[in-house]
Amino acid sequence: MSKVFFIAANTTLEPYPVYPLGMAVVSSALKNAGHTVHQFDFLASGKSIPSLKENISVFKPDVVCLSIRNIDNVDSFTSDTEWYLDGAKEIIQAVRSCANVPIVCGGPGFSIMPELILDYIGGDYGVQGEGEEAAVEILNKLSHGKIPDRITSARRFPMGPDDQAAGTYVSEFVDFYEAESGIINLQTKRGCPSKCTYCSYPTIEGAAFRPRNPMRVVDDIERLQDEFGANDFFFTDSVFNDKDRHYLKVVEEILKRNIKIRWGSFFTPRGQDLEMLPLLKESGLYAVELGTDASSDTTLRAMRKGFLFDEVFAFNQACVDHKIPVGHFIIFGGPEETMDTLQEGLENIKKLPSCVVFGFAGIRILPETTLHTQAIAEGIVDAENDLLKPVYYISPDIDYDEMNETITQAWLGDRSRIFPPAEGRRMMNIMKNFGFNGLLWDGIIRFPE
């Protein structure tokens, strides 16, 4: 068996610092397979190359694993400067300087374009998709002197409810994220059956929901409470409120065990779930991040969101009625956006009471998405462009600068309407400096009496 030094390469604080769940989960799988694992969180360790090299030298690994969560920050205003692969490349160079061992790369960002990223950052092997079995397969081959495939993909029949490993959490990392964001993240299901034109979730996790055993999810919550005192959680599912209502089994298990926590997650505005909001709130739901993504019916249809704006309004109003904060994330300039749809969208947003709206300009184009095909057909990007560096889809029927100025003027002076994204970061930093933590944006909302 091998000694494995596992590095989480993420350094971004946007939208808030996030515990490296992927590293925690794959580390558990490697330990269960008999390997010895040392976890190193580059962000929690102060982004220190000397500390990284010292830890490697002391541990003397046989293999290094590197998890890459994001390629960039998907913000058209700043992603050129917030492009993270050079940082991953620097980490690998540091590893090479003190250890002559194979380097295995993986993670959600890596899985989007594994061959390209592996070439760029200089790793040896890669995992595309979920890593519990693929990483074990690579490590077992290496420990027996065999050469793995350059890229190992997750198995054709993805992992079931009882196969998805619980994470091995590290006390000092939990302390860091508790101090920096106050939130520890968990996952209740993987995959996404939605067909949004721009999204990479199906590429990373598969095109169907694969629930985790709800009892094991709640076991993790209890363990994190008991061992680390964690009480605020964020479920990182692509969509928490799935149509088959697996999410209710998780909620019911939390209530059955009488666990007192606060939690948030990503939701879709599904009308059938409105009646469940009181139960969700009783279980600890305190904030909803809604994947609204567009603000007119025209642009919602063009993105293939599967709902219209009336459903967004109804979901938002139900949350207001139950005093549950909602944050909407809306991308302007997507397919079929015009100045007319922009104005219609801004008027629709005005009708959303007691919520926060984060605005983005343009959609980061990712390979193997419907949007990529459309962008090539419309001449927005060349077919030869590998998309490693950020390229954004902006509707050919709207002017980027005029659009941004129109949004800025429409939201001027309204602190619950945040554009560009950097303005949100500025506001959140101010709140953090005043001692707030958690999602932070929920503190902006005031409900009617």
XYZ file of C-alpha atoms in Angstrom:
449
model
C 0.000 0.000 0.000
C 1.059 3.591 -0.677
C 1.603 6.762 1.315
C -0.553 9.400 -0.393
C -0.107 13.144 0.073
C -3.428 14.774 -0.936
C -3.546 18.490 -1.830
C -6.645 20.666 -2.253
C -5.452 23.350 -4.663
C -8.380 25.777 -4.324
C -7.484 29.301 -3.208
C -10.599 31.268 -4.135
C -12.761 32.842 -1.451
C -15.717 33.326 -3.819
C -18.513 33.368 -2.943
C -17.138 32.243 0.435
C -14.434 29.790 1.554
C -15.612 26.201 0.945
C -14.371 23.092 2.726
C -12.556 20.760 0.237
C -15.220 18.047 0.287
C -13.791 16.202 -2.729
C -10.438 15.692 -1.026
C -12.177 14.564 2.179
C -14.320 11.998 0.354
C -11.588 10.520 -1.876
C -9.209 10.424 1.098
C -11.727 8.202 2.896
C -11.889 5.864 -0.098
C -8.094 5.633 -0.268
C -7.839 4.945 3.471
C -10.541 2.282 3.211
C -8.467 0.649 0.453
C -5.491 0.423 2.819
C -3.485 3.488 1.793
C -2.050 6.000 4.271
C -3.273 9.515 3.494
C -2.101 12.960 4.600
C -4.387 15.856 3.602
C -3.050 19.345 2.878
C -5.446 22.221 2.196
C -3.463 24.888 0.365
C -5.941 27.660 1.285
C -6.304 26.717 4.958
C -2.521 26.357 5.181
C -1.994 29.980 4.207
C -1.251 29.356 0.504
C 2.326 28.704 1.592
C 4.628 26.909 -0.837
C 7.349 26.528 1.858
C 4.807 24.899 4.192
C 3.697 22.579 1.394
C 7.261 21.503 0.663
C 8.041 21.006 4.346
C 4.961 18.799 4.828
C 5.871 16.705 1.787
C 9.451 16.294 2.957
C 8.332 15.130 6.387
C 5.620 12.756 5.098
C 7.733 11.264 2.267
C 4.841 10.205 0.013
C 4.818 7.526 -2.649
C 2.133 9.417 -4.613
C 0.725 12.953 -4.585
C -2.935 13.629 -5.434
C -4.091 17.112 -6.401
C -7.735 18.246 -6.398
C -8.737 21.195 -8.628
C -12.155 22.614 -7.797
C -12.332 25.591 -10.203
C -10.659 26.697 -13.403
C -11.644 30.356 -12.941
C -14.287 32.462 -11.174
C -16.748 32.564 -14.161
C -17.003 36.376 -13.908
C -16.486 38.092 -17.255
C -15.176 41.210 -15.495
C -12.335 39.508 -13.621
C -11.786 35.899 -14.732
C -8.638 36.800 -16.672
C -6.987 37.670 -13.362
C -8.916 35.027 -11.367
C -7.704 32.071 -13.469
C -6.475 29.326 -11.168
C -4.501 26.875 -13.292
C -1.244 28.772 -12.958
C -1.596 28.300 -9.201
C -2.102 24.560 -9.660
C 0.934 24.477 -11.941
C 3.010 26.236 -9.275
C 1.924 23.654 -6.689
C 3.007 20.806 -8.966
C 6.368 22.466 -9.588
C 6.832 22.745 -5.832
C 6.009 19.055 -5.417
C 8.497 18.108 -8.142
C 11.231 20.109 -6.378
C 11.049 17.978 -3.237
C 9.559 14.606 -4.259
C 10.164 12.402 -7.287
C 6.746 10.693 -7.209
C 3.746 10.324 -9.533
C 1.185 13.152 -9.371
C -2.491 12.254 -9.874
C -4.897 15.126 -10.608
C -8.681 15.292 -10.296
C -11.585 17.346 -9.001
C -14.642 18.996 -10.602
C -12.698 21.723 -12.402
C -10.149 19.233 -13.687
C -12.896 16.883 -14.921
C -14.285 19.494 -17.335
C -11.213 19.267 -19.600
C -8.841 16.717 -18.074
C -6.412 16.179 -20.955
C -5.844 19.903 -21.503
C -5.450 20.704 -17.832
C -3.110 17.777 -17.198
C -0.914 18.963 -20.083
C -0.919 22.548 -18.819
C -0.188 21.970 -15.146
C 2.252 19.098 -15.679
C 0.663 16.233 -13.760
C 1.219 12.574 -14.593
C -2.241 11.003 -14.351
C -5.801 12.234 -14.048
C -9.238 11.232 -12.791
C -12.309 12.419 -14.686
C -15.484 12.392 -12.598
C -15.994 11.056 -9.099
C -12.749 9.760 -7.689
C -13.477 7.176 -4.994
C -12.993 4.166 -7.267
C -10.895 5.728 -10.038
C -8.247 7.052 -7.628
C -8.081 3.689 -5.846
C -7.653 1.970 -9.233
C -4.762 4.266 -10.167
C -3.067 3.877 -6.762
C -3.384 0.099 -6.853
C -1.787 -0.058 -10.291
C 1.067 2.209 -9.227
C 1.685 0.209 -6.026
C 2.016 -2.953 -8.141
C 4.447 -1.350 -10.583
C 1.902 -1.005 -13.377
C 1.344 2.084 -15.509
C -2.220 3.502 -15.287
C -4.061 5.078 -18.181
C -3.230 8.750 -18.465
C -6.884 9.610 -17.700
C -9.060 7.230 -15.714
C -12.775 7.961 -15.920
C -15.358 7.103 -13.299
C -16.957 3.735 -13.963
C -19.759 3.447 -16.487
C -22.300 2.497 -13.814
C -21.974 5.309 -11.257
C -21.881 4.831 -7.513
C -25.089 3.998 -5.667
C -26.624 5.303 -2.408
C -24.362 3.312 -0.086
C -21.177 3.537 -2.175
C -20.607 7.292 -1.882
C -18.003 7.648 0.845
C -18.268 9.825 3.928
C -15.563 12.463 4.112
C -12.515 12.307 6.360
C -12.536 15.788 7.870
C -9.433 17.390 9.374
C -9.867 19.367 12.589
C -7.597 22.274 11.641
C -9.359 22.657 8.294
C -12.792 22.604 9.939
C -11.581 25.305 12.337
C -10.361 27.404 9.407
C -13.661 27.239 7.494
C -15.699 27.723 10.655
C -13.712 30.930 11.266
C -13.703 32.141 7.655
C -17.237 31.309 6.525
C -18.992 29.518 9.376
C -20.194 26.832 6.941
C -19.263 23.192 6.351
C -20.500 21.636 3.116
C -22.026 18.224 2.493
C -23.670 16.510 -0.472
C -26.926 14.520 -0.427
C -26.912 13.517 -4.090
C -24.771 13.684 -7.225
C -25.533 14.393 -10.869
C -28.164 16.534 -12.568
C -30.835 15.596 -15.145
C -31.512 19.218 -16.154
C -30.522 20.276 -19.645
C -29.344 23.853 -19.062
C -27.372 24.812 -22.165
C -24.259 26.085 -20.400
C -23.804 23.616 -17.521
C -20.976 21.136 -16.911
C -22.644 19.200 -14.058
C -23.705 16.285 -16.323
C -20.106 16.022 -17.569
C -18.705 15.980 -14.035
C -21.276 13.941 -12.101
C -23.611 12.381 -14.674
C -26.989 13.255 -16.172
C -29.192 11.686 -13.477
C -29.642 12.321 -9.770
C -27.904 9.673 -7.657
C -29.020 10.091 -4.055
C -26.806 9.198 -1.153
C -28.324 7.168 1.674
C -30.064 9.871 3.762
C -29.149 8.105 7.000
C -25.468 8.379 6.077
C -25.867 12.059 5.224
C -27.341 12.739 8.646
C -24.700 10.512 10.264
C -22.145 12.925 8.798
C -24.022 15.904 10.231
C -24.070 14.328 13.690
C -20.394 13.417 13.460
C -19.420 16.947 12.434
C -21.484 18.343 15.298
C -20.077 15.941 17.869
C -16.426 16.056 16.781
C -16.048 19.647 15.629
C -19.050 21.603 16.954
C -20.241 22.392 13.421
C -23.837 23.630 13.246
C -24.096 25.503 9.932
C -24.126 23.442 6.734
C -24.529 23.936 3.010
C -25.703 21.054 0.821
C -23.781 21.362 -2.429
C -26.146 19.279 -4.609
C -26.687 20.733 -8.085
C -30.373 20.965 -7.063
C -31.524 20.114 -3.544
C -35.295 19.895 -4.166
C -35.322 17.077 -6.715
C -38.646 16.079 -8.282
C -38.521 12.595 -6.731
C -38.298 14.260 -3.312
C -35.255 12.416 -2.066
C -34.500 15.654 -0.256
C -37.481 15.078 2.025
C -35.921 11.852 3.296
C -32.876 13.837 4.416
C -35.049 16.489 6.050
C -37.227 13.905 7.778
C -34.148 12.122 9.136
C -32.831 15.407 10.562
C -36.176 15.995 12.294
C -36.450 12.385 13.465
C -33.114 12.668 15.261
C -34.023 16.117 16.635
C -30.780 17.609 15.318
C -30.551 21.391 15.693
C -28.685 22.867 12.736
C -28.888 25.689 10.192
C -28.576 24.779 6.549
C -28.876 26.183 3.039
C -28.675 24.788 -0.472
C -29.259 25.349 -4.183
C -32.931 25.136 -5.166
C -34.925 25.262 -8.374
C -38.303 27.097 -8.323
C -40.453 23.966 -8.375
C -44.051 24.859 -7.521
C -44.811 21.388 -6.143
C -42.333 21.998 -3.326
C -43.856 25.189 -1.929
C -45.983 23.259 0.562
C -42.793 21.716 1.971
C -41.183 25.010 2.977
C -42.508 24.951 6.580
C -41.079 21.451 7.068
C -37.743 22.506 5.566
C -37.608 25.543 7.817
C -38.407 23.395 10.841
C -35.412 21.195 9.977
C -33.089 24.216 9.912
C -33.356 25.736 6.430
C -32.371 29.380 6.755
C -31.462 30.426 3.217
C -32.178 29.385 -0.372
C -29.822 30.024 -3.294
C -32.041 29.918 -6.358
C -30.629 29.027 -9.771
C -32.876 31.513 -11.560
C -30.168 32.240 -14.170
C -32.301 34.444 -16.456
C -35.047 36.995 -15.895
C -37.318 36.875 -18.937
C -39.273 33.948 -20.321
C -37.430 34.325 -23.616
C -33.990 33.922 -22.070
C -35.159 31.226 -19.645
C -36.388 29.172 -22.599
C -33.176 29.835 -24.538
C -31.129 28.496 -21.604
C -33.498 25.488 -21.336
C -34.097 26.145 -17.667
C -37.356 24.195 -17.580
C -39.368 26.904 -15.795
C -40.702 30.407 -16.467
C -40.515 33.601 -14.463
C -43.968 33.265 -12.916
C -42.630 30.165 -11.147
C -39.631 32.137 -9.910
C -41.939 34.812 -8.540
C -44.204 32.252 -6.837
C -41.254 30.471 -5.199
C -39.740 33.750 -4.034
C -43.079 34.901 -2.589
C -43.580 31.627 -0.724
C -40.129 31.997 0.831
C -40.951 35.584 1.834
C -44.196 34.375 3.418
C -42.184 31.927 5.520
C -39.352 34.427 6.133
C -36.748 32.318 4.346
C -34.074 34.487 2.647
C -33.608 33.920 -1.093
C -30.597 34.788 -3.225
C -31.103 34.780 -6.996
C -28.206 34.360 -9.408
C -29.023 35.845 -12.811
C -26.871 35.896 -15.928
C -27.512 38.685 -18.390
C -26.457 38.530 -22.028
C -27.170 34.834 -22.613
C -28.838 33.302 -25.670
C -31.564 35.473 -27.263
C -30.865 38.411 -24.935
C -31.739 41.779 -26.496
C -32.240 45.224 -25.022
C -35.965 44.440 -24.957
C -35.527 41.189 -22.984
C -33.034 42.967 -20.717
C -35.581 45.680 -19.896
C -38.283 43.050 -19.393
C -35.942 41.097 -17.120
C -35.078 44.141 -15.029
C -38.791 44.869 -14.611
C -39.383 41.260 -13.549
C -36.621 41.524 -10.979
C -38.243 44.654 -9.542
C -41.270 42.506 -8.705
C -39.226 40.160 -6.494
C -39.671 41.347 -2.894
C -37.360 40.801 0.074
C -34.551 38.971 -1.718
C -31.014 39.488 -2.979
C -30.169 39.340 -6.694
C -26.610 38.764 -7.916
C -26.077 39.766 -11.537
C -23.481 38.374 -13.946
C -22.632 39.471 -17.488
C -22.171 36.705 -20.041
C -21.820 32.946 -19.659
C -18.477 31.162 -19.381
C -18.398 28.734 -22.340
C -17.404 25.202 -21.385
C -16.648 22.287 -23.730
C -19.242 19.613 -24.487
C -22.152 21.898 -23.649
C -25.011 22.939 -25.911
C -23.917 26.542 -25.461
C -20.482 25.703 -26.861
C -22.052 24.317 -30.030
C -24.273 27.394 -30.311
C -21.351 29.762 -29.750
C -19.398 28.108 -32.580
C -22.408 28.313 -34.921
C -22.867 32.003 -34.116
C -19.180 32.808 -34.590
C -18.662 33.805 -30.948
C -15.842 31.308 -30.499
C -13.682 29.363 -32.953
C -14.087 25.609 -33.016
C -10.303 25.371 -32.488
C -10.407 27.323 -29.222
C -9.743 24.843 -26.408
C -11.543 27.076 -23.844
C -8.809 26.587 -21.262
C -8.698 30.368 -20.892
C -12.131 31.923 -20.233
C -14.345 32.811 -23.193
C -17.824 34.241 -22.615
C -21.036 33.910 -24.536
C -22.619 37.330 -25.082
C -25.737 37.384 -27.241
C -24.947 38.813 -30.684
C -28.179 40.820 -30.358
C -26.991 42.997 -27.478
C -24.061 45.332 -26.840
C -22.015 44.208 -23.828
C -21.110 47.695 -22.580
C -24.611 49.090 -23.053
C -26.067 46.089 -21.235
C -23.723 46.518 -18.271
C -24.408 50.238 -18.000
C -28.175 49.630 -18.126
C -27.987 47.074 -15.296
C -25.719 49.321 -13.225
C -28.073 52.286 -13.527
C -31.184 50.188 -12.846
C -29.736 48.829 -9.586
C -27.919 51.958 -8.438
C -28.379 52.564 -4.723
C -30.155 49.260 -4.044
C -27.907 47.152 -1.842
C -30.024 44.038 -2.467
C -29.286 44.180 -6.217
C -25.606 43.412 -6.718
C -23.700 44.091 -9.943
C -20.965 43.583 -11.005
C -19.974 40.500 -8.925
C -17.018 42.347 -7.389
C -19.516 44.659 -5.682
C -20.927 41.637 -3.883
C -17.479 40.636 -2.692
C -16.907 44.168 -1.393
C -20.187 44.143 0.543
C -19.567 40.686 1.980
C -16.086 41.693 3.140
C -17.580 44.670 4.971
C -20.110 42.411 6.708
C -17.384 39.931 7.603
C -15.297 42.721 9.113
C -18.255 43.520 11.360
C -18.213 39.950 12.666
C -20.855 38.337 10.458
C -20.303 34.921 8.920
C -22.219 32.305 6.957
C -23.700 33.066 3.559
C -23.700 36.764 4.562
C -26.086 37.908 1.819
C -29.044 36.676 3.889
C -28.266 39.446 6.391
C -29.141 42.080 3.765
C -32.785 40.992 3.516
C -35.555 42.658 5.500
C -38.955 40.980 5.565
C -42.230 42.905 5.803
C -43.933 42.891 9.205
